[in-house]
Coordinates of C-alpha atoms (C1' of nucleotides) in Angstrom, one line a residue:
Chain P
X102 CA 69.5 -2.2 33.3
X103 CA 69.0 -0.2 30.2
X104 CA 66.2 -2.0 28.6
X105 CA 63.5 -1.1 26.0
X106 CA 62.2 -3.2 23.1
X107 CA 59.4 -5.8 23.1
X108 CA 60.1 -9.4 24.4
X109 CA 58.1 -10.9 21.7
X110 CA 55.4 -8.3 21.3
X111 CA 52.6 -9.1 23.8
X112 CA 50.6 -8.2 20.8
X113 CA 46.9 -7.4 20.5
X114 CA 44.5 -9.0 18.2
X115 CA 45.9 -8.2 14.9
X116 CA 49.2 -6.3 14.5
X117 CA 47.2 -3.1 14.5
X118 CA 47.3 -3.3 18.3
X119 CA 51.1 -3.6 18.2
X120 CA 51.3 -0.5 15.9
X121 CA 49.1 1.6 18.3
X122 CA 51.1 0.3 21.1
X123 CA 54.4 1.4 19.5
X124 CA 52.9 4.8 18.6
X125 CA 51.9 5.3 22.3
X126 CA 55.4 4.3 23.5
X127 CA 57.2 6.5 21.0
X128 CA 55.0 9.5 21.8
X129 CA 53.0 9.6 18.5
X130 CA 49.9 9.5 20.7
X131 CA 50.7 11.7 23.7
X132 CA 49.4 10.9 27.2
X133 CA 45.9 12.4 27.8
X134 CA 45.1 12.2 24.1
X135 CA 41.6 11.0 23.3
X136 CA 41.9 8.1 21.0
X137 CA 38.8 8.3 18.8
X138 CA 38.0 5.0 17.1
X139 CA 37.0 6.5 13.7
X140 CA 40.2 8.5 13.6
X141 CA 42.3 5.6 14.5
X142 CA 40.4 3.4 12.0
X143 CA 41.2 5.6 9.1
X144 CA 44.7 6.3 10.4
X145 CA 45.6 2.6 10.5
X146 CA 43.4 1.8 7.5
X147 CA 41.2 -0.8 9.2
X148 CA 37.6 -0.6 10.5
X149 CA 36.6 0.2 14.0
X150 CA 36.4 -3.5 15.1
X151 CA 40.0 -4.3 15.2
X152 CA 40.7 -0.9 16.7
X153 CA 38.3 -1.6 19.5
X154 CA 39.8 -5.0 20.3
X155 CA 43.3 -3.5 20.2
X156 CA 42.2 -0.8 22.7
X157 CA 40.9 -3.5 25.0
X158 CA 44.2 -5.2 25.1
X159 CA 46.0 -1.9 25.5
X160 CA 43.7 -1.1 28.4
X161 CA 44.6 -4.4 30.0
X162 CA 48.2 -3.4 29.7
X163 CA 47.5 -0.1 31.3
X164 CA 48.6 1.9 28.3
X165 CA 45.1 3.4 27.7
X166 CA 42.2 4.1 30.0
X167 CA 38.6 3.6 28.9
X168 CA 35.3 4.5 30.2
X169 CA 32.0 3.2 28.8
X170 CA 30.5 5.5 26.2
X171 CA 33.3 8.0 26.9
X172 CA 36.1 6.4 24.8
X173 CA 39.7 5.8 25.5
X174 CA 42.6 8.2 26.4
X175 CA 46.3 7.5 26.4
X176 CA 47.3 6.7 30.0
X177 CA 49.5 9.2 31.8
X178 CA 53.2 9.0 31.2
X179 CA 54.6 6.1 33.4
X180 CA 57.4 8.4 34.8
X181 CA 55.3 9.0 37.9
X182 CA 55.2 5.2 38.4
X183 CA 58.8 4.6 37.7
X184 CA 59.6 3.9 41.3
X185 CA 56.8 1.4 41.5
X186 CA 57.8 -0.2 38.2
X187 CA 61.4 -0.8 39.3
X188 CA 60.3 -2.1 42.7
X189 CA 57.9 -4.6 40.9
X190 CA 60.8 -5.7 38.7
X191 CA 62.9 -6.2 41.8
X192 CA 60.5 -8.4 43.6
X193 CA 59.3 -10.3 40.5
X194 CA 62.7 -10.8 38.8
X195 CA 64.5 -11.8 42.0
X196 CA 61.8 -14.4 42.5
X197 CA 62.2 -15.8 39.0
X198 CA 66.0 -15.8 39.4
X199 CA 65.6 -17.7 42.6
X200 CA 63.3 -20.2 41.0
X201 CA 65.6 -20.6 38.0
X202 CA 68.5 -21.4 40.4
X203 CA 66.3 -23.9 42.2
X204 CA 65.4 -25.6 38.9
X205 CA 69.1 -25.7 37.9
X206 CA 70.1 -27.5 41.1
X207 CA 67.2 -29.9 40.6
X208 CA 68.3 -30.6 37.1
X209 CA 71.9 -31.1 38.2
X210 CA 70.8 -33.6 40.7
X211 CA 68.6 -35.5 38.3
X212 CA 70.0 -37.4 35.3
X213 CA 67.2 -36.8 32.9
X214 CA 68.0 -33.7 30.8
X215 CA 65.4 -31.2 30.3
X216 CA 65.2 -30.2 26.6
X217 CA 63.5 -26.9 27.1
X218 CA 65.9 -25.9 29.8
X219 CA 68.9 -26.6 27.7
X220 CA 67.5 -24.8 24.8
X221 CA 66.8 -21.7 26.9
X222 CA 70.2 -21.9 28.5
X223 CA 71.8 -22.0 25.1
X224 CA 69.8 -19.0 24.0
X225 CA 71.0 -17.1 27.0
X226 CA 74.6 -17.9 26.3
X227 CA 74.1 -16.6 22.8
X228 CA 72.5 -13.5 24.1
X229 CA 75.3 -12.8 26.5
X230 CA 78.0 -13.5 23.8
X231 CA 76.1 -11.3 21.3
X232 CA 76.0 -8.6 24.0
X233 CA 79.8 -8.6 24.4
X234 CA 80.2 -8.3 20.7
X235 CA 77.9 -5.3 20.2
X236 CA 79.5 -3.6 23.2
X237 CA 82.8 -4.0 21.5
X238 CA 81.3 -2.4 18.4
X239 CA 79.6 0.2 20.7
X240 CA 76.2 -0.5 19.1
X241 CA 74.2 0.2 22.2
X242 CA 70.8 0.2 20.6
X243 CA 71.2 -3.5 19.8
X244 CA 72.2 -4.0 23.4
X245 CA 68.8 -2.7 24.6
X246 CA 66.9 -5.5 22.8
X247 CA 69.4 -8.1 23.9
X248 CA 69.0 -6.9 27.5
X249 CA 65.2 -7.3 27.3
X250 CA 65.6 -10.7 25.8
X251 CA 68.0 -11.8 28.6
X252 CA 65.6 -10.8 31.3
X253 CA 62.7 -12.6 29.8
X254 CA 64.8 -15.7 29.0
X255 CA 65.8 -15.8 32.7
X256 CA 62.1 -15.5 33.6
X257 CA 61.3 -18.4 31.4
X258 CA 64.1 -20.4 33.0
X259 CA 62.1 -20.2 36.1
X260 CA 59.3 -22.1 34.4
X261 CA 56.6 -20.1 36.1
X262 CA 54.1 -19.1 33.6
X263 CA 52.4 -16.8 36.1
X264 CA 55.5 -14.8 36.7
X265 CA 56.3 -14.5 33.1
X266 CA 52.8 -13.4 32.3
X267 CA 53.0 -10.6 34.9
X268 CA 56.4 -9.4 33.7
X269 CA 54.9 -9.3 30.2
X270 CA 52.2 -7.3 31.7
X271 CA 54.4 -4.5 32.9
X272 CA 56.8 -4.7 30.0
X273 CA 54.8 -2.2 28.0
X274 CA 55.2 0.5 30.7
X275 CA 58.9 -0.5 31.1
X276 CA 59.4 0.0 27.5
X277 CA 57.6 3.3 27.6
X278 CA 59.7 4.5 30.5
X279 CA 62.9 3.8 28.7
X280 CA 61.7 5.3 25.4
X281 CA 61.3 8.6 27.1
X282 CA 65.0 8.9 27.9
X283 CA 67.5 6.4 26.8
X284 CA 70.2 5.3 29.2
X285 CA 73.7 4.4 28.5
X286 CA 74.3 1.9 31.2
X287 CA 74.2 -1.2 28.9
X288 CA 77.9 -1.9 29.1
X289 CA 78.1 -1.7 32.9
X290 CA 75.0 -3.9 33.2
X291 CA 76.4 -6.7 31.0
X292 CA 78.9 -8.3 33.4
X293 CA 76.1 -8.4 36.0
X294 CA 74.1 -10.5 33.7
X295 CA 76.9 -13.1 33.6
X296 CA 77.1 -12.9 37.4
X297 CA 73.3 -13.6 37.6
X298 CA 73.6 -16.6 35.3
X299 CA 76.6 -17.9 37.2
X300 CA 74.5 -17.9 40.4
X301 CA 71.7 -19.6 38.6
X302 CA 73.9 -22.3 37.1
X303 CA 75.4 -22.9 40.5
X304 CA 72.0 -23.4 41.9
X305 CA 72.6 -20.7 44.5
X306 CA 69.0 -19.6 45.0
X307 CA 69.6 -16.8 47.6
X308 CA 72.6 -15.4 45.7
X309 CA 70.7 -15.4 42.4
X310 CA 67.9 -13.5 44.0
X311 CA 70.2 -11.1 45.7
X312 CA 72.3 -10.4 42.6
X313 CA 69.3 -9.9 40.4
X314 CA 67.8 -7.5 42.9
X315 CA 71.0 -5.6 43.0
X316 CA 71.2 -5.5 39.3
X317 CA 67.7 -4.0 38.9
X318 CA 68.3 -1.5 41.8
X319 CA 71.4 -0.3 40.0
X320 CA 69.5 0.2 36.8
X321 CA 66.8 2.0 38.7
X322 CA 69.5 4.3 40.3
X323 CA 71.0 4.9 37.0
X324 CA 67.6 5.7 35.5
X325 CA 66.9 8.3 38.2
X326 CA 70.3 9.8 38.0
X327 CA 69.9 10.3 34.3
X328 CA 66.4 11.7 34.8
X329 CA 67.5 14.3 37.2
X330 CA 70.3 15.3 34.9
X331 CA 68.1 15.5 31.9
X332 CA 64.3 15.6 32.6
X333 CA 62.1 13.7 30.2
X334 CA 60.3 15.5 27.3
X335 CA 56.8 16.2 28.7
X336 CA 54.8 15.3 25.6
Chain J
X139 CA 43.9 -16.4 53.7
X140 CA 40.6 -17.8 52.4
X141 CA 39.8 -15.4 49.6
X142 CA 37.5 -15.5 46.6
X143 CA 35.2 -12.8 45.3
X144 CA 36.1 -9.9 42.9
X145 CA 37.7 -6.7 44.4
X146 CA 35.6 -4.5 42.2
X147 CA 35.4 -6.8 39.1
X148 CA 38.4 -6.2 36.8
X149 CA 35.5 -6.3 34.4
X150 CA 35.6 -6.8 30.8
X151 CA 33.8 -4.6 28.2
X152 CA 30.1 -4.9 29.1
X153 CA 29.1 -7.1 32.0
X154 CA 28.8 -10.0 29.5
X155 CA 32.6 -10.3 30.2
X156 CA 31.9 -10.5 33.9
X157 CA 29.3 -13.2 33.3
X158 CA 31.6 -15.3 31.2
X159 CA 34.4 -14.8 33.7
X160 CA 32.1 -16.0 36.5
X161 CA 31.1 -19.0 34.5
X162 CA 34.7 -19.9 33.9
X163 CA 35.6 -19.5 37.6
X164 CA 32.5 -21.5 38.8
X165 CA 33.3 -24.2 36.3
X166 CA 30.3 -23.8 33.9
X167 CA 32.9 -23.5 31.2
X168 CA 35.5 -26.2 32.0
X169 CA 39.2 -25.8 31.3
X170 CA 40.1 -26.9 27.8
X171 CA 36.6 -26.1 26.5
X172 CA 36.5 -24.4 23.2
X173 CA 34.6 -21.2 23.5
X174 CA 32.8 -20.7 20.2
X175 CA 31.7 -17.1 19.6
X176 CA 28.3 -18.0 18.1
X177 CA 27.5 -20.3 20.8
X178 CA 28.5 -17.8 23.5
X179 CA 26.6 -15.2 21.6
X180 CA 23.2 -17.0 21.9
X181 CA 23.9 -18.3 25.3
X182 CA 24.4 -14.8 26.6
X183 CA 21.8 -13.3 24.2
X184 CA 24.1 -10.8 22.6
X185 CA 26.0 -10.6 19.2
X186 CA 29.5 -11.9 18.6
X187 CA 31.0 -8.4 19.0
X188 CA 30.7 -8.0 22.8
X189 CA 31.6 -11.6 23.1
X190 CA 34.9 -11.1 21.2
X191 CA 35.8 -8.1 23.2
X192 CA 35.1 -9.9 26.4
X193 CA 37.3 -12.8 25.2
X194 CA 40.1 -10.3 24.7
X195 CA 39.9 -9.0 28.2
X196 CA 39.7 -12.7 29.6
X197 CA 42.7 -13.5 27.5
X198 CA 44.7 -10.6 29.1
X199 CA 43.7 -11.9 32.5
X200 CA 44.9 -15.4 31.5
X201 CA 41.5 -17.1 31.9
X202 CA 41.3 -18.0 28.2
X203 CA 43.9 -18.7 25.6
X204 CA 43.4 -17.6 22.0
X205 CA 45.0 -18.2 18.7
X206 CA 44.2 -16.3 15.5
X207 CA 41.6 -18.0 13.4
X208 CA 41.6 -20.8 15.9
X209 CA 39.4 -19.5 18.6
X210 CA 39.6 -19.4 22.3
X211 CA 39.8 -22.1 24.9
X212 CA 39.3 -22.0 28.6
X213 CA 42.8 -21.9 30.2
X214 CA 44.0 -24.8 32.2
X215 CA 42.9 -25.0 35.8
X216 CA 45.1 -22.7 37.9
X217 CA 45.8 -25.5 40.4
X218 CA 49.1 -26.2 38.7
X219 CA 50.1 -22.6 39.2
X220 CA 48.9 -22.4 42.8
X221 CA 52.5 -22.3 44.0
X222 CA 53.3 -19.5 41.7
X223 CA 50.2 -17.6 42.5
X224 CA 50.8 -17.6 46.2
X225 CA 54.5 -16.7 45.8
X226 CA 53.4 -13.8 43.5
X227 CA 51.0 -12.7 46.3
X228 CA 53.8 -13.0 48.9
X229 CA 56.2 -10.7 47.0
X230 CA 53.6 -8.3 45.8
X231 CA 51.6 -7.9 48.9
X232 CA 54.5 -7.7 51.3
X233 CA 55.8 -4.9 49.1
X234 CA 52.5 -3.1 49.2
X235 CA 52.3 -3.6 53.0
X236 CA 55.8 -2.1 53.4
X237 CA 54.9 0.9 51.2
X238 CA 51.7 1.4 53.2
X239 CA 53.7 1.5 56.4
X240 CA 56.1 3.9 54.9
X241 CA 53.2 6.2 53.8
X242 CA 51.8 5.9 57.3
X243 CA 54.9 7.1 59.0
X244 CA 55.3 10.0 56.5
X245 CA 51.7 11.1 57.1
X246 CA 52.2 10.8 60.9
X247 CA 55.3 13.1 60.5
X248 CA 53.6 15.7 58.4
X249 CA 50.6 17.6 59.7
X250 CA 48.6 17.9 56.5
X251 CA 46.0 15.2 56.6
X252 CA 45.6 12.9 53.5
X253 CA 41.9 12.7 52.8
X254 CA 42.0 9.6 50.6
X255 CA 44.2 7.8 53.1
X256 CA 41.9 8.5 56.0
X257 CA 39.0 7.3 53.9
X258 CA 40.7 4.1 53.1
X259 CA 41.9 3.6 56.6
X260 CA 38.3 4.0 57.8
X261 CA 37.1 1.4 55.3
X262 CA 39.6 -1.0 56.5
X263 CA 38.5 -0.5 60.1
X264 CA 34.9 -1.2 58.9
X265 CA 36.0 -4.3 57.0
X266 CA 37.9 -5.6 60.1
X267 CA 34.9 -4.9 62.4
X268 CA 32.5 -6.5 59.9
X269 CA 34.7 -9.5 59.9
X270 CA 34.6 -10.0 63.6
X271 CA 30.9 -9.8 63.4
X272 CA 30.4 -12.3 60.7
X273 CA 32.8 -14.6 62.4
X274 CA 30.7 -14.4 65.5
X275 CA 27.8 -15.4 63.4
X276 CA 29.8 -18.1 61.6
X277 CA 28.8 -16.7 58.2
X278 CA 32.1 -17.6 56.5
X279 CA 31.0 -17.0 53.0
X280 CA 30.7 -13.3 53.8
X281 CA 34.1 -13.4 55.3
X282 CA 35.6 -14.4 52.0
X283 CA 34.5 -11.2 50.2
X284 CA 35.6 -9.1 53.2
X285 CA 38.9 -10.8 53.1
X286 CA 39.4 -9.9 49.4
X287 CA 38.3 -6.3 50.1
X288 CA 40.8 -6.1 53.0
X289 CA 43.8 -7.1 50.9
X290 CA 43.0 -4.8 48.1
X291 CA 42.3 -1.9 50.5
X292 CA 45.8 -2.4 52.0
X293 CA 47.2 -2.4 48.4
X294 CA 45.5 0.9 47.9
X295 CA 46.9 2.3 51.0
X296 CA 50.3 1.8 49.4
X297 CA 49.2 4.3 46.8
X298 CA 51.0 2.3 44.1
X299 CA 48.7 2.0 41.1
X300 CA 51.1 -0.4 39.3
X301 CA 51.0 -2.8 42.3
X302 CA 47.3 -2.6 42.5
X303 CA 46.9 -3.2 38.8
X304 CA 49.1 -6.3 39.0
X305 CA 47.2 -7.7 41.9
X306 CA 44.0 -7.1 40.0
X307 CA 45.5 -9.0 37.1
X308 CA 46.0 -12.1 39.1
X309 CA 42.9 -11.7 41.2
X310 CA 40.9 -13.7 38.6
X311 CA 43.1 -16.8 39.0
X312 CA 43.2 -16.4 42.6
X313 CA 39.4 -16.5 42.8
X314 CA 39.4 -19.4 40.4
X315 CA 41.8 -21.2 42.6
X316 CA 39.7 -20.8 45.7
X317 CA 36.4 -21.5 44.0
X318 CA 37.6 -25.0 43.2
X319 CA 37.9 -25.8 46.9
X320 CA 36.7 -23.5 49.6
X321 CA 38.9 -23.2 52.7
X322 CA 37.7 -22.6 56.2
X323 CA 40.7 -20.6 57.4
X324 CA 38.9 -17.3 57.6
X325 CA 38.6 -17.1 61.3
X326 CA 42.2 -17.9 61.9
X327 CA 43.3 -15.4 59.3
X328 CA 41.3 -12.5 60.7
X329 CA 43.5 -11.6 63.7
X330 CA 46.5 -11.7 61.3
X331 CA 44.8 -8.8 59.4
X332 CA 44.7 -6.7 62.5
X333 CA 48.3 -7.6 63.2
X334 CA 49.2 -6.3 59.7
X335 CA 47.3 -3.1 60.1
X336 CA 48.9 -2.5 63.4
X337 CA 52.3 -2.7 61.8
X338 CA 51.2 -0.4 59.0
X339 CA 49.8 2.1 61.4
X340 CA 53.0 2.0 63.4
X341 CA 54.9 2.8 60.3
X342 CA 57.0 -0.4 60.8
X343 CA 57.9 -1.1 57.2
X344 CA 60.0 -4.2 57.7
X345 CA 57.5 -5.7 60.1
X346 CA 54.5 -5.0 58.0
X347 CA 56.2 -6.7 55.1
X348 CA 57.1 -9.7 57.2
X349 CA 53.8 -10.1 58.8
X350 CA 52.0 -9.9 55.5
X351 CA 54.4 -12.4 54.0
X352 CA 53.8 -14.8 56.8
X353 CA 50.0 -14.3 56.5
X354 CA 50.0 -15.2 52.8
X355 CA 52.3 -18.1 53.5
X356 CA 49.9 -19.5 56.1
X357 CA 47.1 -19.2 53.7
X358 CA 49.1 -21.0 51.1
X359 CA 49.9 -23.8 53.5
X360 CA 46.3 -24.1 54.5
X361 CA 45.4 -24.2 50.9
X362 CA 47.7 -27.1 50.2
X363 CA 46.8 -28.9 53.3
X364 CA 43.2 -28.8 52.3
X365 CA 44.0 -29.8 48.8
X366 CA 45.9 -32.9 49.7
X367 CA 43.0 -33.9 52.0
X368 CA 40.4 -33.3 49.4
X369 CA 41.7 -33.1 45.8
X370 CA 39.8 -30.6 43.6
X371 CA 37.1 -31.6 41.3
X372 CA 38.9 -32.1 37.9
X373 CA 36.3 -30.6 35.6
Chain V
dT291 C1' 43.6 -51.0 6.0
dG292 C1' 45.9 -46.8 6.6
dA293 C1' 47.8 -42.6 4.9
dG294 C1' 47.7 -38.5 2.1
dG295 C1' 45.1 -34.9 0.0
dA296 C1' 41.3 -32.3 -1.9
dA297 C1' 36.8 -30.5 -1.2
dT298 C1' 33.3 -29.2 2.1
dA299 C1' 31.9 -27.2 6.3
dT300 C1' 32.7 -24.6 10.2
dT301 C1' 34.7 -20.7 12.6
dT302 C1' 37.1 -16.6 13.2
dG303 C1' 38.3 -11.8 11.3
dC304 C1' 36.7 -7.7 9.4
dA305 C1' 33.6 -4.1 7.2
dT306 C1' 29.3 -1.7 7.0
dA307 C1' 25.0 -0.1 9.2
dC308 C1' 22.1 1.1 13.0
dA309 C1' 21.0 2.0 18.0
dA310 C1' 22.2 3.8 22.6
dT311 C1' 24.7 7.1 25.3
dC312 C1' 27.4 11.0 26.1
dT313 C1' 28.9 15.8 25.3
dA314 C1' 28.5 20.4 23.9
dT315 C1' 25.8 24.2 22.4
dA316 C1' 22.0 27.1 22.7
dC317 C1' 17.8 28.4 24.7
dG318 C1' 14.7 29.8 28.3
dC319 C1' 13.9 31.0 33.1
dT320 C1' 14.9 33.2 37.5
Chain L
dA98 C1' 24.0 37.7 34.0
dG99 C1' 23.9 33.0 35.8
dC100 C1' 22.1 28.5 35.9
dG101 C1' 19.4 24.7 34.6
dT102 C1' 17.5 22.3 30.8
dA103 C1' 16.6 20.8 26.2
dT104 C1' 18.0 19.8 21.9
dA105 C1' 21.5 18.6 18.3
dG106 C1' 25.8 16.7 17.3
dA107 C1' 29.4 13.5 18.0
dT108 C1' 31.0 9.0 19.7
dT109 C1' 30.8 4.6 21.4
dG110 C1' 28.2 0.1 21.7
dT111 C1' 26.0 -3.6 19.1
dA112 C1' 24.0 -6.2 15.3
dT113 C1' 24.1 -8.2 10.7
dG114 C1' 26.6 -9.8 6.5
dC115 C1' 30.5 -11.3 4.0
dA116 C1' 35.5 -12.7 3.3
dA117 C1' 39.6 -15.3 5.0
dA118 C1' 41.5 -19.0 7.3
dT119 C1' 41.2 -23.2 9.7
dA120 C1' 39.2 -27.7 10.9
dT121 C1' 36.8 -31.8 9.3
dT122 C1' 35.2 -35.1 6.2
dC123 C1' 35.5 -38.0 2.6
dC124 C1' 37.6 -39.9 -1.3
dT125 C1' 41.5 -41.9 -3.6
dC126 C1' 45.5 -44.6 -3.8
dA127 C1' 49.3 -47.4 -2.2

DNA sequence: TGAGGAATATTTGCATACAATCTATACGCT
DNA sequence: AGCGTATAGATTGTATGCAAATATTCCTCA
């Protein structure tokens, strides 16, 4: 893939959490930086309370690490965990693709139409079409958010809230990973998305899983190839 | 498997979070219950602040659901997601077993001993031995926590912090799942643990993954068999 | 009698203030 | 001089109080 951008913002308590989150991902708060509550409070123009609650959410996401009475520090850059993160995506997303295909075949067999499924399916079609358009216009930044939306929409097709929740969980680090060094694989990745959806629509569980796994593996390889060519800025 | 009990308590802010967490898992706070902050505050003899932070952590764990200005409610019982939770364990834990086997073969090849690895490996041996003992004494409650510790120790052998973190993430719901209806599969599961470790020690990546997957599938089947025999108390 | 809406009540969100703990500096002792 | 300890400073944890938003109640009206 070639994906940054939030799915729908896992969001913390207020949107202060989202702002801190974005500032960590974009490097405003460098890894290892001590995040002092009073400093953040005046920086974001709120009191310490919402700051603290935001830090708890960010801690759960693995973007900061906290110790009692010792404060919070920005987590190490996720580049070290890149291999793990991609492998997690491979196993989780191939599982969701497989489940989505299973649901598709079940829905094809039954005659009662699932409203939510049709809605999601329509959204995916729109995303894919929009992707083709922005590729034609060479607006690759927009492709990145469409890509993220595609992968989460597929996960939602699976109907497995636990899987979706876990993918949300790692989405922060995935975004962080990509924000460090932007890939240009979007155009190549797009036809693969259509291939994935074709397998799902056809109800081919094994193929959907395999195609999704290959897709993520390719984006992993593309990522590491780019990384070795141009190492990330070590903030 | 047959696993409840926290790995090391994913823990919330204070230990108030851990107490609320335990009370949700044990059914003191039933699914769907509105958790009002003032009520919790006086119930746990603290102010609303630590309560709020605990709720944020529990929300991240998926044990409560919150909406702004609308409060928090205990999440629905995880029995509906049991299938998903087991499948997540299958894909995540077979991946960690595979990685652990890979590391084992790498360490066997190299001559520099990894201190942390040896330490973990020793801990696992102790866990396995302790398991045999408590089985002999038919103290199956103790087996449950040993089981949980085994699975997390294997995950740590993989050295993948992201995987460990995700497993921690779902551990709450897993514990919740098992607390609803306690299985008795512990004794049967234990030899499988030794089989898993044997594959890891031998550096057989594919076999380690397959054995682990089969192990979790068996505990899933055991869980559902027991569930159909004796449906869970619908709190 | 039921539905719609306004006023009340309850509950969460946030800010200020104080207590508990950690950290860093300086002092005294060997 | 080096090291352990104590004291002061800084920082997090918690409590109380008030404002904003939601949920509920009750009244009015068709």
